[in-house]
Structures are given as C-alpha cells and as structure tokens.
Coordinates of C-alpha atoms in Angstrom, one line a residue:
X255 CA -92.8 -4.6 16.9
X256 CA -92.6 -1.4 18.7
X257 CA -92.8 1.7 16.0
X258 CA -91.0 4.7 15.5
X259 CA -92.0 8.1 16.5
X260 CA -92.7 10.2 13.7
X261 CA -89.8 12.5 12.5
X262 CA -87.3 10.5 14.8
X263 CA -84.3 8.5 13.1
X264 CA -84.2 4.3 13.4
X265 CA -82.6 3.1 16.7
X266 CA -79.7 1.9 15.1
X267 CA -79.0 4.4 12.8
X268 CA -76.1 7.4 13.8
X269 CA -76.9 10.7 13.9
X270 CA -74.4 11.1 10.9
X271 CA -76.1 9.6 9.0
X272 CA -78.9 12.0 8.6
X273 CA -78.9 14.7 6.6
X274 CA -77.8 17.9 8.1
X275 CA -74.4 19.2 9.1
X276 CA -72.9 16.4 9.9
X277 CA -74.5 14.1 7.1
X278 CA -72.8 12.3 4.0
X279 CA -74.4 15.4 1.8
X280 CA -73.1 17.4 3.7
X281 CA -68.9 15.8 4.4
X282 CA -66.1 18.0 3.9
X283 CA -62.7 16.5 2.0
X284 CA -59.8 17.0 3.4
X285 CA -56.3 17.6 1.4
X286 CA -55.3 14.0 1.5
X287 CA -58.6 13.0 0.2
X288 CA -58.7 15.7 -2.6
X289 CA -55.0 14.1 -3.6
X290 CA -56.4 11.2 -3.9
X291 CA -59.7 12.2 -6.0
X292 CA -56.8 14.2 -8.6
X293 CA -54.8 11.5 -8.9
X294 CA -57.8 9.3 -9.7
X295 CA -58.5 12.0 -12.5
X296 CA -55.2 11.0 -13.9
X297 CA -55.9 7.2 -14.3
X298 CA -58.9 7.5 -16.5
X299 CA -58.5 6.4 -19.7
X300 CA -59.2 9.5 -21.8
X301 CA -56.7 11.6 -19.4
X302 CA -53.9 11.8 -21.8
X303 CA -56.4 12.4 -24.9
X304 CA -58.4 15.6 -22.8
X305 CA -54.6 16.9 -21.5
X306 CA -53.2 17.2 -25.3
X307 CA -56.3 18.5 -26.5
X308 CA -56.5 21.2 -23.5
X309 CA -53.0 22.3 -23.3
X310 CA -53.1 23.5 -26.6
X311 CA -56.4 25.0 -27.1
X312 CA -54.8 27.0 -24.3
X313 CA -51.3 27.6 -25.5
X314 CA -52.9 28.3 -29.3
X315 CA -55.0 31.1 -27.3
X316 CA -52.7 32.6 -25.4
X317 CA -50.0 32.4 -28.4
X318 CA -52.8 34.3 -30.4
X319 CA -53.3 37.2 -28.0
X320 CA -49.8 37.5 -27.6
X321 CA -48.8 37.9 -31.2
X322 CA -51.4 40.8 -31.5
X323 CA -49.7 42.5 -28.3
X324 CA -46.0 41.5 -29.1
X325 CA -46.8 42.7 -32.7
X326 CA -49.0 45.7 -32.8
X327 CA -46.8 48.7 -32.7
X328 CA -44.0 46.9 -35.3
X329 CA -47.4 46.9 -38.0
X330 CA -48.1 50.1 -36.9
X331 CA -45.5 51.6 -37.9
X332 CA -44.5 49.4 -41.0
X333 CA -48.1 48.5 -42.9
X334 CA -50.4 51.0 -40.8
X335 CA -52.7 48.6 -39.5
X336 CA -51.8 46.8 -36.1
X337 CA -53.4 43.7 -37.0
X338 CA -51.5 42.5 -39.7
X339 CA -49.4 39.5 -38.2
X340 CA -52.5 38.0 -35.8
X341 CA -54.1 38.5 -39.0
X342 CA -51.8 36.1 -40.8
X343 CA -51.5 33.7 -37.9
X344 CA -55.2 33.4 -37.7
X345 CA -54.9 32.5 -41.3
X346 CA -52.6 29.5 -40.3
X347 CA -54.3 28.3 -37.2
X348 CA -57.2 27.7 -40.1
X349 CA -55.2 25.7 -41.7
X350 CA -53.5 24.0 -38.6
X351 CA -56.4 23.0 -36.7
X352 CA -58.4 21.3 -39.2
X353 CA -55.5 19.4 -39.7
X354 CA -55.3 18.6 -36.4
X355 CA -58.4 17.2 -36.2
X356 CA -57.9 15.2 -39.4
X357 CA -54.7 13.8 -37.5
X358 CA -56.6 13.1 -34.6
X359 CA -59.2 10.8 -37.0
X360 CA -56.1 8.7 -38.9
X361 CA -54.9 5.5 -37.9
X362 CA -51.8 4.8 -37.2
X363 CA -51.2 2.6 -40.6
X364 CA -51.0 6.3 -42.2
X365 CA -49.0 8.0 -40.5
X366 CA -46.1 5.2 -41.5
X367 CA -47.1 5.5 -44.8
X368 CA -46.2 9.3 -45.0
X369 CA -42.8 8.7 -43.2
X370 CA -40.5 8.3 -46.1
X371 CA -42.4 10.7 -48.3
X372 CA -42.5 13.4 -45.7
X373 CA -38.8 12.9 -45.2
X374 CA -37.9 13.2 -48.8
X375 CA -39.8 16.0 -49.2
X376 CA -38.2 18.0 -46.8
X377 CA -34.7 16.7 -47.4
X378 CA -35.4 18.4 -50.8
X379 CA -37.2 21.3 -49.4
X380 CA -33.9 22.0 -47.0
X381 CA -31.7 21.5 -50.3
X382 CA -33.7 24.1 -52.3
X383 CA -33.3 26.6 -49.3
X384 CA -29.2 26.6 -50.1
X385 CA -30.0 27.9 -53.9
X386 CA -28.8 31.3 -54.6
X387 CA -32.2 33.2 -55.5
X388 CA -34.8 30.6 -53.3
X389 CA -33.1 30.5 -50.0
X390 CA -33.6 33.3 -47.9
X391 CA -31.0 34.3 -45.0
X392 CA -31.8 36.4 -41.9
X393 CA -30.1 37.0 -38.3
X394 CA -27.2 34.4 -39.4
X395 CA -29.1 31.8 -40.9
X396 CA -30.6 30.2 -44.0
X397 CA -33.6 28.7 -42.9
X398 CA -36.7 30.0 -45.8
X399 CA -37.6 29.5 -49.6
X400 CA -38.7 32.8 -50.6
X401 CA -41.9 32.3 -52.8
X402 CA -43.2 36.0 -52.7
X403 CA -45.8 36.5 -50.8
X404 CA -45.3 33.8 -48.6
X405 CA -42.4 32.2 -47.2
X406 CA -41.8 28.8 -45.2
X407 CA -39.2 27.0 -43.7
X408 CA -38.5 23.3 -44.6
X409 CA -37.0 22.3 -41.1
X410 CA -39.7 22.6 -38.8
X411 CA -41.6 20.0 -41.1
X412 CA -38.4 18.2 -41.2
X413 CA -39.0 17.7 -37.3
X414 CA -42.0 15.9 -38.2
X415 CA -40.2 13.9 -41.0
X416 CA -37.6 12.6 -38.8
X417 CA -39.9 11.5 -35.8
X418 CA -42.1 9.6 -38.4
X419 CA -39.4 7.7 -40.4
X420 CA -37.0 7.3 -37.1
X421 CA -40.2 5.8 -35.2
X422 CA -40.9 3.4 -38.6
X423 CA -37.3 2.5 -39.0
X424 CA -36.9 1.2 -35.6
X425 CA -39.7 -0.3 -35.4
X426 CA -39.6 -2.1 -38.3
X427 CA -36.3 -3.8 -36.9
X428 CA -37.6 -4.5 -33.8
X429 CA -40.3 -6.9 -35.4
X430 CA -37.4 -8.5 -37.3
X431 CA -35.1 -8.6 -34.1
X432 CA -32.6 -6.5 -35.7
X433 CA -31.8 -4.5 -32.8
X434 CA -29.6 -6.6 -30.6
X435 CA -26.7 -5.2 -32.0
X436 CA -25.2 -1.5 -32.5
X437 CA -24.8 -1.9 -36.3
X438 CA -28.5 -2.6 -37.3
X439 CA -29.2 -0.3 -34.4
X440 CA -27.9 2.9 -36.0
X441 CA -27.7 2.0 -40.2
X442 CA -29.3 3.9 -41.9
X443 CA -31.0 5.8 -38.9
X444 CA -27.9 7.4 -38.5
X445 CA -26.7 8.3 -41.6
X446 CA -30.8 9.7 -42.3
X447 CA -31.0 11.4 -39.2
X448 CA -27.3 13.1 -40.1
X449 CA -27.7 14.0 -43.7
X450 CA -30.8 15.3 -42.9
X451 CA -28.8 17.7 -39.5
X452 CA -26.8 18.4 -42.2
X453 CA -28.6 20.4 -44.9
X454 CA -30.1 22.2 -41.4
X455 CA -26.2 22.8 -40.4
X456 CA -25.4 24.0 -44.0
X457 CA -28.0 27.2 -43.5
X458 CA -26.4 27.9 -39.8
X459 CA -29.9 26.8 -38.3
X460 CA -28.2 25.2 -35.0
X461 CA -31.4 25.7 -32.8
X462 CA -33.1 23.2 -35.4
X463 CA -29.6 21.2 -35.3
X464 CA -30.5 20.6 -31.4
X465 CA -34.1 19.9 -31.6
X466 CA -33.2 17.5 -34.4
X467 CA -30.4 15.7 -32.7
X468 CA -32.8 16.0 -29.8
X469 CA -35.5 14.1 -31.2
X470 CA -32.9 11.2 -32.9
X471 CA -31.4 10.1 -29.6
X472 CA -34.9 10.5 -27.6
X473 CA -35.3 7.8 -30.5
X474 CA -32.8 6.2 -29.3
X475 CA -33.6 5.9 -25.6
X476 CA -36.8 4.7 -26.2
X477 CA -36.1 1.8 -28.2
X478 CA -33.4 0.6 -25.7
X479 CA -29.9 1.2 -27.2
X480 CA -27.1 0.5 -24.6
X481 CA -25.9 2.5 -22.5
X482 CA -22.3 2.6 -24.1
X483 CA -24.0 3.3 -27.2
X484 CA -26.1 6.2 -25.9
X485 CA -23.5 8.0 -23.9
X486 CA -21.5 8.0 -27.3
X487 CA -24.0 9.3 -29.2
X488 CA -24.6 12.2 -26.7
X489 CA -20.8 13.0 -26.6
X490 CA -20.7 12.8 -30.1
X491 CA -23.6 15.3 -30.3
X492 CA -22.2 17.6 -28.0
X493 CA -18.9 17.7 -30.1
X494 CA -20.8 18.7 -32.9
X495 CA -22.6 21.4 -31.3
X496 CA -19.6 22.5 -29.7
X497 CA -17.1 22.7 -33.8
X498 CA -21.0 24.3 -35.1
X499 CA -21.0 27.0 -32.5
X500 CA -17.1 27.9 -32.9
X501 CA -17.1 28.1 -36.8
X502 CA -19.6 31.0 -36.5
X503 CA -18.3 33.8 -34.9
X504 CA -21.7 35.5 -34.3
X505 CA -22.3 32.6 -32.4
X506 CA -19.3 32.8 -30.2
X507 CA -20.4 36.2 -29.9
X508 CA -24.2 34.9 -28.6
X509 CA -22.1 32.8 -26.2
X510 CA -19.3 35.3 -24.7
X511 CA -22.4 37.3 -24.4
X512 CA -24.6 35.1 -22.7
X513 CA -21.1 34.4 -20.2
X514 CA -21.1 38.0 -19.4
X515 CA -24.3 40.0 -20.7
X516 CA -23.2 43.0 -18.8
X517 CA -20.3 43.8 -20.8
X518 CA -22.1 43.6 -24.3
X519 CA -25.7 45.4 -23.4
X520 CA -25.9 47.3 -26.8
X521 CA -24.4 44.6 -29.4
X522 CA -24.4 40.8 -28.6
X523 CA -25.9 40.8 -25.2
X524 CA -28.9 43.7 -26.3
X525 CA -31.8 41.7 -26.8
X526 CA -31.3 39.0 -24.0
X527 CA -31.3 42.5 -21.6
X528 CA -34.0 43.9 -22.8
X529 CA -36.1 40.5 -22.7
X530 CA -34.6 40.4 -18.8
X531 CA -35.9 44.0 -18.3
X532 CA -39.1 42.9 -19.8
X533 CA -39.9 40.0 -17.5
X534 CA -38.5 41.6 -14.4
X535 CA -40.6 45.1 -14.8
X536 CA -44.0 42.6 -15.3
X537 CA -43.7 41.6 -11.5
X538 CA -46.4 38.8 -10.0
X539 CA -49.5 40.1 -12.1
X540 CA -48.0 41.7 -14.6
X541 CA -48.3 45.2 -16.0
X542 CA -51.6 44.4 -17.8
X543 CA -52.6 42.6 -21.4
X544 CA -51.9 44.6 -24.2
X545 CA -49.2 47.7 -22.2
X546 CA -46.1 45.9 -22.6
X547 CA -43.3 49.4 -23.1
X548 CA -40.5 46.5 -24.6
X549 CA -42.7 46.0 -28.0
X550 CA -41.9 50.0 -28.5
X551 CA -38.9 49.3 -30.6
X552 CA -36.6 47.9 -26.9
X553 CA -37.1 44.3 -27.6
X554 CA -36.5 43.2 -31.0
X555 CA -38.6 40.0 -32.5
X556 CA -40.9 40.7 -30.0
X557 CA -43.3 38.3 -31.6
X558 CA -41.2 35.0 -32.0
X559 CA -38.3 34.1 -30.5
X560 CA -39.4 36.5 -27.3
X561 CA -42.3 36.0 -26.9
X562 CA -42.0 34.8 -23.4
X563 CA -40.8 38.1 -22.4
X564 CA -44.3 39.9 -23.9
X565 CA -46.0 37.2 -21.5
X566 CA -44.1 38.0 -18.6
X567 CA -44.0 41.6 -19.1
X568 CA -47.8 42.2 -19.6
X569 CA -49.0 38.9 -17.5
X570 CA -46.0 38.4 -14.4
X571 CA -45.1 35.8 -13.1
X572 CA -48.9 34.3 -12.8
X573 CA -48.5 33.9 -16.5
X574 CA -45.3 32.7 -17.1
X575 CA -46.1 30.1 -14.5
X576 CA -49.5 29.3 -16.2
X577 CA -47.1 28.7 -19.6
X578 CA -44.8 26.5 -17.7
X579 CA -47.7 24.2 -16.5
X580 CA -49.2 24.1 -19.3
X581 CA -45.9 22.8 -21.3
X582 CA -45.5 20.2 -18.5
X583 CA -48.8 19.1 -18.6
X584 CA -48.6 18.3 -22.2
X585 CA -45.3 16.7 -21.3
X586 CA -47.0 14.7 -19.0
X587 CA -49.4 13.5 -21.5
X588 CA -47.1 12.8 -24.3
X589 CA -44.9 10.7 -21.7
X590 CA -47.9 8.9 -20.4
X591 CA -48.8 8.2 -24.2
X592 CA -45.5 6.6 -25.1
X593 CA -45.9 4.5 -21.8
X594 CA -49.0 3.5 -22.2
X595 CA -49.7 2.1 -26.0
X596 CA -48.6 -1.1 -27.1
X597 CA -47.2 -0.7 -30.1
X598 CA -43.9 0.0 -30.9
X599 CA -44.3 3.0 -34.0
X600 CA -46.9 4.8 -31.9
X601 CA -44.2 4.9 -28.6
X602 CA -41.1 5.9 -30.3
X603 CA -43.2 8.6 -32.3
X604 CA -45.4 10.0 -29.2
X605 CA -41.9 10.0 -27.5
X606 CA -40.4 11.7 -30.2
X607 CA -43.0 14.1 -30.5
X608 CA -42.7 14.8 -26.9
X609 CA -38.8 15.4 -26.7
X610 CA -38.9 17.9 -29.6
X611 CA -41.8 19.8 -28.5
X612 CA -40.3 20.0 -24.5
X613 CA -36.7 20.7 -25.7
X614 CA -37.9 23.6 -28.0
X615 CA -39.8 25.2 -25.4
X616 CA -37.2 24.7 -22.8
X617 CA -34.3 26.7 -25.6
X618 CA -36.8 29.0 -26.3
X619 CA -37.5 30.0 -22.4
X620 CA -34.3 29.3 -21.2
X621 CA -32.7 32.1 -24.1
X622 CA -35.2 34.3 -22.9
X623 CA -34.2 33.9 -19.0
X624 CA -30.9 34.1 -20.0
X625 CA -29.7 30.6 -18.5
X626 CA -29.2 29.6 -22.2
X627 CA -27.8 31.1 -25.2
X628 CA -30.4 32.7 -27.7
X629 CA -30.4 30.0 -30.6
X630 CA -33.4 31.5 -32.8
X631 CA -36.2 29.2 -32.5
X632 CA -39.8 29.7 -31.6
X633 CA -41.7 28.5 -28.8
X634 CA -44.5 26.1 -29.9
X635 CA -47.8 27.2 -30.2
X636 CA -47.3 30.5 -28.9
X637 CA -44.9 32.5 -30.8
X638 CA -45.7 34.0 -34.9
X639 CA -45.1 31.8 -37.8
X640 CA -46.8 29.2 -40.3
X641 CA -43.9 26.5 -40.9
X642 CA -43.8 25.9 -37.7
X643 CA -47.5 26.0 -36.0
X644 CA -48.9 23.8 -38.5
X645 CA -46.3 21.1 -38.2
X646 CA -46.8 21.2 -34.6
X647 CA -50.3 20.9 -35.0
X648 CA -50.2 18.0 -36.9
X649 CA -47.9 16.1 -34.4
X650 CA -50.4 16.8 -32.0
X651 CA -53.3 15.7 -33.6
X652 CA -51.1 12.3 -34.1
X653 CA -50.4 12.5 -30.3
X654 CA -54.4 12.5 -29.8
X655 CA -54.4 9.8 -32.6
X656 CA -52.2 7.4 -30.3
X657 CA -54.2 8.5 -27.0
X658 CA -57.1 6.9 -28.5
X659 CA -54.8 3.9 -28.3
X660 CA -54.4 3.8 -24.8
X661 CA -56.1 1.0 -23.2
X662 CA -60.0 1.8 -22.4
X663 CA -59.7 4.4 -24.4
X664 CA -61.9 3.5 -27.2
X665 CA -63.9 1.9 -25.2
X666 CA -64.7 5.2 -23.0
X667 CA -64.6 7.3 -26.4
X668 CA -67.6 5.0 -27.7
X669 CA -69.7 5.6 -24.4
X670 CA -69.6 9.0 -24.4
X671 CA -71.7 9.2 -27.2
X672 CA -71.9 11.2 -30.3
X673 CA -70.1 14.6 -30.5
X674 CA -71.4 17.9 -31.0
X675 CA -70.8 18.1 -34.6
X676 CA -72.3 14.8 -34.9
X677 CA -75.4 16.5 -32.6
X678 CA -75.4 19.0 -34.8
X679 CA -75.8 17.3 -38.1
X680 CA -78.9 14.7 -36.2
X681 CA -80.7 18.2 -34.9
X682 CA -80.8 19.2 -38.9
X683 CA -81.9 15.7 -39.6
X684 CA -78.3 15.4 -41.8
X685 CA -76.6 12.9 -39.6
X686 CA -78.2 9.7 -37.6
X687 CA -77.9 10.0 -34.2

C-alpha cells in the first residue's frame, strides 16, 4: 500500500476539509442558517422559563433607573434628598423578588388553594377602600387604604385574584364537563368577575375596570366559549366602558382631549403634550440617562403613569424599542406557556397572566403616545409603586412555575445541575452537592 507524503492530505480527502480558510473551523453562516440556529433556540425546552426570567430582570432594571431619573428633582424639592422614591421601590423589589422566587418553587396544587382566599381578601380590601376615613382618592379615583405611612391599593392584587379563581373555576368545570353549555359557562364566573369590576368601578378606577374585564374574557377565549357567546361578552364590555366613561365628566374631558389635544394644551390635553414633547425631543439615542428637562416640573407623574416618556426622552427611540421587545418577548413566553402545558389551571392562568400584563403595558404606552386616552395605570415592572410590582412579581414567578411544566422541562432543569446557591452552600460544606 503506497504511503502518504508527510504533511500532504489523504487522496480522497477535499481540500475543505482541512483546516484553514476554507475548513469546517473555519465556515461562515449565512442569514438563512443563523434563522435557522434562533429558531432552534426557541424550541428548547427551558426557552419560555430563561425568557420570563430575562425579560424582567431587565424591565425590573431599567424600571429602577428610571424611577430615580423620572423622580429626582420632585424629591428634591419636596423631602431634600433625590433618592427618596428609588429608595422606597428598592424597598419593594426586596420584598417582590424573593417572592418571586418562592412562586417560581410552588406547585401548582398551591396556587389553587390561594384562589378563593386571595379573592376574598381583595373583594374586602376594595370594599374598605370606599369607607370615609380609609379610602384614599386622587386624580379622580378611589383606588388606596390610607394606613399612614404606607399606602396600597387592593386592585392590582385583585388582578391576581381574579386570574387564580377564574383559571380554578373553569377548570374545575371542564373535569366535570360542565362547559358545553353557556349557563355553566358563565355562573358564577360572571357574577365573581362583575362584583368584583364593580367595587373597582365604585372608586372610578376604569384603567383597572379594563385590565380586569381584560383578563375575564382572555379567560374566556382560552377555555373555548362560542363565538356567539364571546362576541357578546365583548359588546357587553364595551357598553360598559362606554356608560363608565360618560358618567364622569373628567373622563369625557380625557377623551375630547385625546380627540383634539391641540385645543386643550394647558387643562385636559397638558400632560399627554408634554409626554409627546418628551418622547419627540429624545430623538434615536436619546438625550442621555439621567438629563431628561420634562421631570423639571413639565411632565407631571413623571414616575408612574409616564414613565415611558422619561425612557424616551433620556434613551430615544433605541430605548423605547428595547421596552417594546422586551414586553413582547415576555408575551411570547407567556403565550408559549399557555400552549404548551397540559393542564388546564396552569393554561387559563399563564394566559390570564399574559393578557393582563400585555394589555396594561399596551394602555399604559398607548396614553403616553397619545393613540389612547390616559386611563391612570402603571406600566409593569417599570413604573413607581408597591401594590402593583409585587403582585406582578408574583404572577411571574407562577409563570416560571408553569414553565417548569413544559414538556422536557424538568428533565433539562435536573441536568443542568445544582444552582449557584446550591454551589454556594456545598463550597461552605452547608449544602451536599
């Protein structure tokens, strides 16, 4: 057998296949083949679990930074010190994110049980915000229990409450076969769902009306109801909105203003300008973290329901974009959660979830870009406040709950091996490894 000159390749091998430019080490992707590698990303079994947990590490950061821009010259001048709100929102992200975690841990089994209890609780909570003396009303609306030094505000853990019970209701009926039929379909998940729209209704909160009426008929869709019966239910919804925003007159007012902002610039249509002017001065790059001129007394609450403009001001376009990915990723992964799992309480609830987080953010940025009236309500994760980060937190610590649900999940959880607290714990010689 003749042999082979020293340094020279086999006879039948292809000069590609050595090493060198043209070599396997050494191949170039192109964009079809990089399309294919993402989508291959999003197929993996822990894609849903690492896109919930990412997307709001990333919006809890950002909302962080923002609040100690949006808020700094407000403290200032009121309490001398600029750091007073990111202060207090630290504060509840302590609180929040070790709750997430905890949620993350639970199985499903618990969440049911804290359904009813959670609902009760806040139906009580919303009814103790309409006593004279406990309830506290601001910008139109009765929506906190004044406790001193701390206030909170039963709805947004009424969100929570509804998306529990609604998801154990109907599931519930489902394993009986219950839900053939409109009747069973609705009682008592409507009259629960409407008493509880109601005490939210009787302290002029329609912003938490809509994410509430959102959530029931994303409820709704999920589990299947007709299509007669879910185009009723919308129209019926939409009537309501429609008697809730003519009873008020400064409602009406947030409308005819939002019709014509140019011909109520210093009443109605102010702050909706002033967030425009904010957005539009912040250009593609923005005008830089931290020099925002609309937090100098031009944009009022700078810090909650605006937000968005702070981020476009100071951050353009790049970071408004960055917010709006990072909401639809984490739409994505909520969507791909309720497809995914088998069982019925952990779809309708990881859909629920999904709808009231994606509809808040969409009233919240749509006020603010003034293709939507401004209803008052915060955008998740981002903008100041305890009663409603913490909530939120928790619903997404039960959405990485459910991920762990998803088929191969567990099993790819398991191989990964222990975690870093758990590496942590073995190095001290407190944990086994």
């Amino acid at each position: 057998m003749a042999s082979v000159p020293a340094g020279s390749a086999p006879a039948d091998s292809a000069p590609g296949d050595r090493k060198g430019a043209g070599g396997p080490r050494a191949r170039r992707f192109g964009p079809r083949e990089r399309a294919v590698a993402a989508v291959g990303l999003l197929d993996r079994p822990l894609t849903s679990y690492y896109l919930v947990l990412g997307c709001t590490v990333l919006l809890v950061a950002l909302g962080l930074t923002m609040v100690l821009s949006a808020s700094s010259v407000e403290q200032l001048q009121a309490t001398g010190s600029a750091y007073t709100l990111v202060q207090k929102q630290a504060l509840w992200l302590g609180i929040g994110l070790p709750g997430m975690w905890l949620a993350s841990r639970l199985p499903v089994k618990t969440f049911r049980a804290f359904a009813y209890p959670l609902l009760l609780l806040s139906m009580v909570a919303l009814a103790l915000v309409l006593v004279p003396g406990l309830g506290r009303s601001a910008w139109g609306a009765t929506r906190w229990i004044d406790l001193g030094p701390v206030q909170i505000q039963p709805s947004e853990p009424a969100k929570l409450g509804l998306v529990l019970w609604g998801a154990d209701l109907l599931a519930r009926k489902e394993r009986l076969g219950h839900l053939t039929e409109w009747r069973p379909l609705l009682v008592p998940l409507l009259p629960g769902a409407g008493f509880l729209v109601l005490l939210v209704m009787l302290g002029s909160d329609l912003g938490t009306t809509l994410v509430l009426l959102t959530i029931f008929l994303a409820l709704l869709w999920v589990v299947g109801a007709p299509g007669r019966l879910f185009v009723g239910m919308a129209g019926m919804v939409l009537l309501l909105v429609s008697i809730l925003i003519v009873v008020e007159p400064y409602r009406m007012q947030r409308l005819t203003g939002f019709l014509d902002p140019s011909g109520n610039t210093l009443t109605s249509s102010y702050q909706s300008v002033q967030g425009l002017y904010a957005i539009a001065s912040g250009g593609l790059f923005g005008i830089g973290l931290g020099e925002s001129r609309a937090k100098w007394d031009y944009l009022p609450h700078a810090e909650t329901d605006f937000i968005f403009a702070i981020v476009g001001e100071e951050l353009g376009l790049a970071g408004t974009l960055v917010v709006l990915g990072l909401f639809g990723l984490l739409t994505y992964a909520g969507l791909r959660i309720a497809k995914r799992v088998q069982d019925t309480f952990t779809r309708l609830a990881a859909a629920g979830v999904t709808a009231w987080l994606v509809v808040q953010a969409v009233i919240n940025i749509g006020a603010v870009i003034n293709v939507l009236p401004i209803t008052g309500i915060p955008l998740p994760l981002v903008s100041y406040g305890g009663s409603a980060l913490i909530p939120t937190l928790l619903a997404l610590g039960m959405l990485l709950a459910f991920a762990k649900r998803e088929p191969g999940a567990r099993q790819a959880l398991s191989a990964r091996g222990p975690g870093p607290v758990v590496r942590a714990l073995s190095w001290l010689g407190l944990a086994r490894r």
